[in-house]
PDB file of C-alpha atoms in Angstrom:
ATOM      1  CA  UNK T 236     -47.274  30.314  48.463  1.00  0.00           C
ATOM      2  CA  UNK T 237     -44.524  28.807  46.262  1.00  0.00           C
ATOM      3  CA  UNK T 238     -41.695  29.394  48.705  1.00  0.00           C
ATOM      4  CA  UNK T 239     -38.211  28.114  47.973  1.00  0.00           C
ATOM      5  CA  UNK T 240     -35.686  27.896  50.775  1.00  0.00           C
ATOM      6  CA  UNK T 241     -31.968  27.766  50.069  1.00  0.00           C
ATOM      7  CA  UNK T 242     -29.372  26.885  52.685  1.00  0.00           C
ATOM      8  CA  UNK T 243     -26.808  27.954  53.697  1.00  0.00           C
ATOM      9  CA  UNK T 244     -26.968  31.619  52.739  1.00  0.00           C
ATOM     10  CA  UNK T 245     -23.231  32.171  53.205  1.00  0.00           C
ATOM     11  CA  UNK T 246     -20.263  29.812  53.186  1.00  0.00           C
ATOM     12  CA  UNK T 247     -16.598  30.600  53.698  1.00  0.00           C
ATOM     13  CA  UNK T 248     -14.212  27.686  53.491  1.00  0.00           C
ATOM     14  CA  UNK T 249     -10.708  26.639  52.585  1.00  0.00           C
ATOM     15  CA  UNK T 250      -9.620  25.599  49.133  1.00  0.00           C
ATOM     16  CA  UNK T 251     -10.137  21.887  48.554  1.00  0.00           C
ATOM     17  CA  UNK T 252     -13.273  21.644  50.660  1.00  0.00           C
ATOM     18  CA  UNK T 253     -16.497  20.270  49.222  1.00  0.00           C
ATOM     19  CA  UNK T 254     -19.579  22.367  49.873  1.00  0.00           C
ATOM     20  CA  UNK T 255     -23.199  21.248  49.722  1.00  0.00           C
ATOM     21  CA  UNK T 256     -26.029  23.681  49.066  1.00  0.00           C
ATOM     22  CA  UNK T 257     -29.646  22.667  49.629  1.00  0.00           C
ATOM     23  CA  UNK T 258     -32.697  23.930  47.789  1.00  0.00           C
ATOM     24  CA  UNK T 259     -36.124  23.088  49.162  1.00  0.00           C
ATOM     25  CA  UNK T 260     -39.592  23.844  47.896  1.00  0.00           C
ATOM     26  CA  UNK T 261     -41.508  24.398  51.118  1.00  0.00           C
ATOM     27  CA  UNK T 262     -45.127  24.385  50.075  1.00  0.00           C
ATOM     28  CA  UNK T 263     -45.213  22.697  46.690  1.00  0.00           C
ATOM     29  CA  UNK T 264     -43.714  19.762  44.862  1.00  0.00           C
ATOM     30  CA  UNK T 265     -41.155  20.585  42.209  1.00  0.00           C
ATOM     31  CA  UNK T 266     -40.311  17.969  39.629  1.00  0.00           C
ATOM     32  CA  UNK T 267     -37.863  20.409  38.090  1.00  0.00           C
ATOM     33  CA  UNK T 268     -35.380  22.662  39.829  1.00  0.00           C
ATOM     34  CA  UNK T 269     -32.667  24.836  38.348  1.00  0.00           C
ATOM     35  CA  UNK T 270     -29.237  25.895  39.538  1.00  0.00           C
ATOM     36  CA  UNK T 271     -27.737  29.233  38.509  1.00  0.00           C
ATOM     37  CA  UNK T 272     -24.494  31.030  39.100  1.00  0.00           C
ATOM     38  CA  UNK T 273     -24.236  34.805  39.281  1.00  0.00           C
ATOM     39  CA  UNK T 274     -21.073  36.901  39.287  1.00  0.00           C
ATOM     40  CA  UNK T 275     -21.110  40.408  40.795  1.00  0.00           C
ATOM     41  CA  UNK T 276     -23.191  42.882  38.809  1.00  0.00           C
ATOM     42  CA  UNK T 277     -23.916  40.265  36.159  1.00  0.00           C
ATOM     43  CA  UNK T 278     -26.889  38.223  35.120  1.00  0.00           C
ATOM     44  CA  UNK T 279     -27.768  34.640  36.028  1.00  0.00           C
ATOM     45  CA  UNK T 280     -26.079  31.831  34.160  1.00  0.00           C
ATOM     46  CA  UNK T 281     -27.954  28.536  34.122  1.00  0.00           C
ATOM     47  CA  UNK T 282     -25.700  25.714  35.286  1.00  0.00           C
ATOM     48  CA  UNK T 283     -28.027  22.747  35.219  1.00  0.00           C
ATOM     49  CA  UNK T 284     -31.594  21.549  35.276  1.00  0.00           C
ATOM     50  CA  UNK T 285     -32.349  19.147  38.091  1.00  0.00           C
ATOM     51  CA  UNK T 286     -35.067  16.564  37.531  1.00  0.00           C
ATOM     52  CA  UNK T 287     -36.506  14.517  40.365  1.00  0.00           C
ATOM     53  CA  UNK T 288     -35.495  10.893  40.106  1.00  0.00           C
ATOM     54  CA  UNK T 289     -33.155  11.300  37.155  1.00  0.00           C
ATOM     55  CA  UNK T 290     -29.780  12.733  36.264  1.00  0.00           C
ATOM     56  CA  UNK T 291     -29.370  16.456  35.989  1.00  0.00           C
ATOM     57  CA  UNK T 292     -28.949  18.112  32.621  1.00  0.00           C
ATOM     58  CA  UNK T 293     -25.876  20.314  32.592  1.00  0.00           C
ATOM     59  CA  UNK T 294     -25.318  23.364  30.409  1.00  0.00           C
ATOM     60  CA  UNK T 295     -22.389  23.446  28.055  1.00  0.00           C
ATOM     61  CA  UNK T 296     -19.154  24.228  29.851  1.00  0.00           C
ATOM     62  CA  UNK T 297     -20.354  23.179  33.296  1.00  0.00           C
ATOM     63  CA  UNK T 298     -18.362  20.280  34.739  1.00  0.00           C
ATOM     64  CA  UNK T 299     -20.744  17.663  36.072  1.00  0.00           C
ATOM     65  CA  UNK T 300     -18.048  16.085  38.226  1.00  0.00           C
ATOM     66  CA  UNK T 301     -17.294  19.456  39.752  1.00  0.00           C
ATOM     67  CA  UNK T 302     -20.888  20.443  40.421  1.00  0.00           C
ATOM     68  CA  UNK T 303     -22.777  17.385  41.622  1.00  0.00           C
ATOM     69  CA  UNK T 304     -26.539  17.692  41.607  1.00  0.00           C
ATOM     70  CA  UNK T 305     -28.941  15.370  43.372  1.00  0.00           C
ATOM     71  CA  UNK T 306     -32.731  15.679  43.228  1.00  0.00           C
ATOM     72  CA  UNK T 307     -33.825  12.781  45.367  1.00  0.00           C
ATOM     73  CA  UNK T 308     -37.275  14.017  46.285  1.00  0.00           C
ATOM     74  CA  UNK T 309     -39.956  16.329  44.955  1.00  0.00           C
ATOM     75  CA  UNK T 310     -39.002  18.994  47.467  1.00  0.00           C
ATOM     76  CA  UNK T 311     -35.216  18.859  47.664  1.00  0.00           C
ATOM     77  CA  UNK T 312     -32.339  19.354  45.265  1.00  0.00           C
ATOM     78  CA  UNK T 313     -28.722  19.662  46.349  1.00  0.00           C
ATOM     79  CA  UNK T 314     -25.687  21.123  44.630  1.00  0.00           C
ATOM     80  CA  UNK T 315     -22.288  19.968  45.839  1.00  0.00           C
ATOM     81  CA  UNK T 316     -19.255  21.945  44.747  1.00  0.00           C
ATOM     82  CA  UNK T 317     -16.499  19.370  44.985  1.00  0.00           C
ATOM     83  CA  UNK T 318     -12.942  20.302  45.907  1.00  0.00           C
ATOM     84  CA  UNK T 319     -13.787  23.978  45.681  1.00  0.00           C
ATOM     85  CA  UNK T 320     -11.152  26.492  44.628  1.00  0.00           C
ATOM     86  CA  UNK T 321     -11.117  30.297  44.733  1.00  0.00           C
ATOM     87  CA  UNK T 322     -12.405  30.514  41.153  1.00  0.00           C
ATOM     88  CA  UNK T 323     -15.565  28.725  42.317  1.00  0.00           C
ATOM     89  CA  UNK T 324     -16.386  31.660  44.573  1.00  0.00           C
ATOM     90  CA  UNK T 325     -19.698  33.062  43.414  1.00  0.00           C
ATOM     91  CA  UNK T 326     -23.365  33.556  44.215  1.00  0.00           C
ATOM     92  CA  UNK T 327     -25.319  30.347  43.566  1.00  0.00           C
ATOM     93  CA  UNK T 328     -29.100  30.518  43.225  1.00  0.00           C
ATOM     94  CA  UNK T 329     -31.631  27.732  42.884  1.00  0.00           C
ATOM     95  CA  UNK T 330     -35.152  27.891  41.582  1.00  0.00           C
ATOM     96  CA  UNK T 331     -38.109  25.576  41.338  1.00  0.00           C
ATOM     97  CA  UNK T 332     -40.900  25.481  38.841  1.00  0.00           C
ATOM     98  CA  UNK T 333     -44.420  24.937  40.082  1.00  0.00           C
ATOM     99  CA  UNK T 334     -46.142  24.093  36.828  1.00  0.00           C
ATOM    100  CA  UNK T 335     -45.305  22.941  33.350  1.00  0.00           C
ATOM    101  CA  UNK T 336     -42.385  24.064  31.237  1.00  0.00           C
ATOM    102  CA  UNK T 337     -42.417  27.772  30.586  1.00  0.00           C
ATOM    103  CA  UNK T 338     -44.164  28.728  33.806  1.00  0.00           C
ATOM    104  CA  UNK T 339     -42.524  31.173  36.235  1.00  0.00           C
ATOM    105  CA  UNK T 340     -39.769  29.939  38.485  1.00  0.00           C
ATOM    106  CA  UNK T 341     -39.592  30.538  42.213  1.00  0.00           C
ATOM    107  CA  UNK T 342     -36.160  31.386  43.508  1.00  0.00           C
ATOM    108  CA  UNK T 343     -34.268  30.776  46.703  1.00  0.00           C
ATOM    109  CA  UNK T 344     -32.359  33.625  48.295  1.00  0.00           C
ATOM    110  CA  UNK T 345     -29.022  32.369  47.055  1.00  0.00           C
ATOM    111  CA  UNK T 346     -25.818  31.135  48.632  1.00  0.00           C
ATOM    112  CA  UNK T 347     -22.719  33.258  48.634  1.00  0.00           C
ATOM    113  CA  UNK T 348     -19.721  30.951  48.428  1.00  0.00           C
ATOM    114  CA  UNK T 349     -16.269  32.281  49.261  1.00  0.00           C
ATOM    115  CA  UNK T 350     -13.299  29.964  48.894  1.00  0.00           C
ATOM    116  CA  UNK T 351     -10.098  31.100  50.570  1.00  0.00           C
TER     117      UNK T 351
ATOM    118  CA  UNK N 221     -26.180  30.929  27.041  1.00  0.00           C
ATOM    119  CA  UNK N 222     -27.606  34.352  27.478  1.00  0.00           C
ATOM    120  CA  UNK N 223     -29.427  36.005  24.667  1.00  0.00           C
ATOM    121  CA  UNK N 224     -31.102  39.029  26.159  1.00  0.00           C
ATOM    122  CA  UNK N 225     -29.871  42.553  25.960  1.00  0.00           C
ATOM    123  CA  UNK N 226     -31.322  45.113  28.287  1.00  0.00           C
ATOM    124  CA  UNK N 227     -31.065  48.830  28.327  1.00  0.00           C
ATOM    125  CA  UNK N 228     -30.330  50.933  30.070  1.00  0.00           C
ATOM    126  CA  UNK N 229     -27.820  49.051  32.204  1.00  0.00           C
ATOM    127  CA  UNK N 230     -28.456  51.511  35.003  1.00  0.00           C
ATOM    128  CA  UNK N 231     -31.233  53.989  35.662  1.00  0.00           C
ATOM    129  CA  UNK N 232     -31.537  56.573  38.413  1.00  0.00           C
ATOM    130  CA  UNK N 233     -34.776  58.474  38.936  1.00  0.00           C
ATOM    131  CA  UNK N 234     -36.649  60.422  41.588  1.00  0.00           C
ATOM    132  CA  UNK N 235     -39.494  58.933  43.557  1.00  0.00           C
ATOM    133  CA  UNK N 236     -42.774  59.438  41.745  1.00  0.00           C
ATOM    134  CA  UNK N 237     -41.255  59.320  38.274  1.00  0.00           C
ATOM    135  CA  UNK N 238     -41.812  56.499  35.811  1.00  0.00           C
ATOM    136  CA  UNK N 239     -39.077  54.001  34.954  1.00  0.00           C
ATOM    137  CA  UNK N 240     -38.850  52.236  31.609  1.00  0.00           C
ATOM    138  CA  UNK N 241     -36.578  49.306  30.910  1.00  0.00           C
ATOM    139  CA  UNK N 242     -36.137  47.589  27.572  1.00  0.00           C
ATOM    140  CA  UNK N 243     -35.198  44.048  26.645  1.00  0.00           C
ATOM    141  CA  UNK N 244     -34.289  42.516  23.309  1.00  0.00           C
ATOM    142  CA  UNK N 245     -33.887  38.851  22.467  1.00  0.00           C
ATOM    143  CA  UNK N 246     -32.782  36.740  19.547  1.00  0.00           C
ATOM    144  CA  UNK N 247     -34.843  33.584  19.101  1.00  0.00           C
ATOM    145  CA  UNK N 248     -38.565  32.935  18.809  1.00  0.00           C
ATOM    146  CA  UNK N 249     -40.176  32.650  22.196  1.00  0.00           C
ATOM    147  CA  UNK N 250     -43.033  30.972  24.002  1.00  0.00           C
ATOM    148  CA  UNK N 251     -43.204  33.704  26.620  1.00  0.00           C
ATOM    149  CA  UNK N 252     -41.169  36.450  28.225  1.00  0.00           C
ATOM    150  CA  UNK N 253     -40.956  37.047  31.953  1.00  0.00           C
ATOM    151  CA  UNK N 254     -39.723  39.908  34.116  1.00  0.00           C
ATOM    152  CA  UNK N 255     -38.036  39.357  37.456  1.00  0.00           C
ATOM    153  CA  UNK N 256     -36.774  41.635  40.173  1.00  0.00           C
ATOM    154  CA  UNK N 257     -33.707  41.052  42.337  1.00  0.00           C
ATOM    155  CA  UNK N 258     -32.906  42.988  45.461  1.00  0.00           C
ATOM    156  CA  UNK N 259     -29.211  43.204  46.249  1.00  0.00           C
ATOM    157  CA  UNK N 260     -27.827  39.893  47.496  1.00  0.00           C
ATOM    158  CA  UNK N 261     -31.168  38.127  47.257  1.00  0.00           C
ATOM    159  CA  UNK N 262     -32.947  35.740  44.940  1.00  0.00           C
ATOM    160  CA  UNK N 263     -35.265  36.735  42.123  1.00  0.00           C
ATOM    161  CA  UNK N 264     -38.941  37.463  42.388  1.00  0.00           C
ATOM    162  CA  UNK N 265     -41.268  36.880  39.461  1.00  0.00           C
ATOM    163  CA  UNK N 266     -43.144  40.009  38.424  1.00  0.00           C
ATOM    164  CA  UNK N 267     -45.077  39.303  35.274  1.00  0.00           C
ATOM    165  CA  UNK N 268     -45.288  36.882  32.345  1.00  0.00           C
ATOM    166  CA  UNK N 269     -46.386  37.851  28.851  1.00  0.00           C
ATOM    167  CA  UNK N 270     -47.112  35.235  26.220  1.00  0.00           C
ATOM    168  CA  UNK N 271     -45.938  35.476  22.632  1.00  0.00           C
ATOM    169  CA  UNK N 272     -49.479  36.147  21.412  1.00  0.00           C
ATOM    170  CA  UNK N 273     -49.981  39.023  23.846  1.00  0.00           C
ATOM    171  CA  UNK N 274     -48.914  42.600  23.186  1.00  0.00           C
ATOM    172  CA  UNK N 275     -49.462  44.268  26.542  1.00  0.00           C
ATOM    173  CA  UNK N 276     -50.059  43.265  30.117  1.00  0.00           C
ATOM    174  CA  UNK N 277     -50.641  45.150  33.343  1.00  0.00           C
ATOM    175  CA  UNK N 278     -50.120  44.271  36.969  1.00  0.00           C
ATOM    176  CA  UNK N 279     -50.557  47.042  39.511  1.00  0.00           C
ATOM    177  CA  UNK N 280     -47.970  49.729  38.698  1.00  0.00           C
ATOM    178  CA  UNK N 281     -46.286  47.485  36.139  1.00  0.00           C
ATOM    179  CA  UNK N 282     -46.945  47.584  32.429  1.00  0.00           C
ATOM    180  CA  UNK N 283     -45.221  45.197  30.053  1.00  0.00           C
ATOM    181  CA  UNK N 284     -45.274  45.317  26.281  1.00  0.00           C
ATOM    182  CA  UNK N 285     -44.075  42.731  23.814  1.00  0.00           C
ATOM    183  CA  UNK N 286     -43.249  43.229  20.145  1.00  0.00           C
ATOM    184  CA  UNK N 287     -42.392  39.866  18.634  1.00  0.00           C
ATOM    185  CA  UNK N 288     -41.655  41.393  15.227  1.00  0.00           C
ATOM    186  CA  UNK N 289     -38.870  43.441  16.814  1.00  0.00           C
ATOM    187  CA  UNK N 290     -38.040  40.779  19.383  1.00  0.00           C
ATOM    188  CA  UNK N 291     -38.278  43.291  22.176  1.00  0.00           C
ATOM    189  CA  UNK N 292     -40.146  43.970  25.389  1.00  0.00           C
ATOM    190  CA  UNK N 293     -40.409  46.860  27.782  1.00  0.00           C
ATOM    191  CA  UNK N 294     -41.217  47.120  31.469  1.00  0.00           C
ATOM    192  CA  UNK N 295     -42.734  50.338  32.747  1.00  0.00           C
ATOM    193  CA  UNK N 296     -42.954  51.035  36.464  1.00  0.00           C
ATOM    194  CA  UNK N 297     -45.238  53.975  37.144  1.00  0.00           C
ATOM    195  CA  UNK N 298     -45.105  56.281  40.157  1.00  0.00           C
ATOM    196  CA  UNK N 299     -41.874  54.716  41.358  1.00  0.00           C
ATOM    197  CA  UNK N 300     -41.051  54.339  45.022  1.00  0.00           C
ATOM    198  CA  UNK N 301     -37.739  54.058  46.837  1.00  0.00           C
ATOM    199  CA  UNK N 302     -38.649  50.423  47.541  1.00  0.00           C
ATOM    200  CA  UNK N 303     -38.575  49.740  43.791  1.00  0.00           C
ATOM    201  CA  UNK N 304     -34.784  50.097  43.900  1.00  0.00           C
ATOM    202  CA  UNK N 305     -33.485  46.751  42.595  1.00  0.00           C
ATOM    203  CA  UNK N 306     -32.169  45.006  39.500  1.00  0.00           C
ATOM    204  CA  UNK N 307     -34.715  43.980  36.912  1.00  0.00           C
ATOM    205  CA  UNK N 308     -34.193  41.098  34.498  1.00  0.00           C
ATOM    206  CA  UNK N 309     -36.126  39.915  31.520  1.00  0.00           C
ATOM    207  CA  UNK N 310     -36.055  36.205  30.798  1.00  0.00           C
ATOM    208  CA  UNK N 311     -37.287  34.349  27.768  1.00  0.00           C
ATOM    209  CA  UNK N 312     -38.628  30.858  27.307  1.00  0.00           C
ATOM    210  CA  UNK N 313     -37.902  29.829  23.763  1.00  0.00           C
ATOM    211  CA  UNK N 314     -40.318  27.936  21.578  1.00  0.00           C
ATOM    212  CA  UNK N 315     -37.937  25.036  21.202  1.00  0.00           C
ATOM    213  CA  UNK N 316     -36.373  24.341  24.567  1.00  0.00           C
ATOM    214  CA  UNK N 317     -37.513  22.564  27.694  1.00  0.00           C
ATOM    215  CA  UNK N 318     -38.672  25.634  29.535  1.00  0.00           C
ATOM    216  CA  UNK N 319     -35.303  27.003  30.540  1.00  0.00           C
ATOM    217  CA  UNK N 320     -35.178  30.704  31.300  1.00  0.00           C
ATOM    218  CA  UNK N 321     -32.591  32.702  29.390  1.00  0.00           C
ATOM    219  CA  UNK N 322     -31.877  35.912  31.249  1.00  0.00           C
ATOM    220  CA  UNK N 323     -30.990  39.311  29.935  1.00  0.00           C
ATOM    221  CA  UNK N 324     -28.170  41.370  31.385  1.00  0.00           C
ATOM    222  CA  UNK N 325     -30.465  43.307  33.683  1.00  0.00           C
ATOM    223  CA  UNK N 326     -31.157  46.930  34.500  1.00  0.00           C
ATOM    224  CA  UNK N 327     -30.177  48.355  37.862  1.00  0.00           C
ATOM    225  CA  UNK N 328     -32.801  50.844  38.996  1.00  0.00           C
ATOM    226  CA  UNK N 329     -32.201  53.362  41.745  1.00  0.00           C
ATOM    227  CA  UNK N 330     -35.168  55.375  42.964  1.00  0.00           C
ATOM    228  CA  UNK N 331     -34.141  58.334  45.069  1.00  0.00           C
ATOM    229  CA  UNK N 332     -36.510  59.429  47.847  1.00  0.00           C
TER     230      UNK N 332
END
């Protein structure tokens, strides 16, 4: 149980393209989802907390107009990287929390984004 | 922001040996969690230890927590080649909204 599906797993696109990444909780409802970014051989950096039905909470230094987050239902959150450039290339991972704050998070398998 | 420090950064052992990873953090916590990440994949939750707990077991995993030293350790006993992965500790602070703050991670290689 507590499966999170992330799609697509790999994206290669030209500079200037906008890319949408989907994160779905398949067998549970997630009022809170999280979006992380991970550079090679480094840890996860939290980008934003996505709350169903309200605006996302972004971490300091993350541009909200660059990384648009929508959490329109209890099972789906999307991250759109707008006008992506090579420096946006990274591994993006979403997670969903099943219970209350502080409980374990369930992670998707990540999306590797490569901007040419 | 990240607050966890883990050591070692990399660990290479033979199958059957035990692996110990350490994690230190800076603020007071509600709980501390350990996750595993296989290369190019998402993270898998392993174990959660609350701030009022000192030790917890799950199968071949043993986690300790010392809140006075702000540190935790993860012990994997009788390691297997399939345990090869990166291991991260993550803390939930007493004051935030449940965000996970990850440590730098330990890359474990178990040689068959």
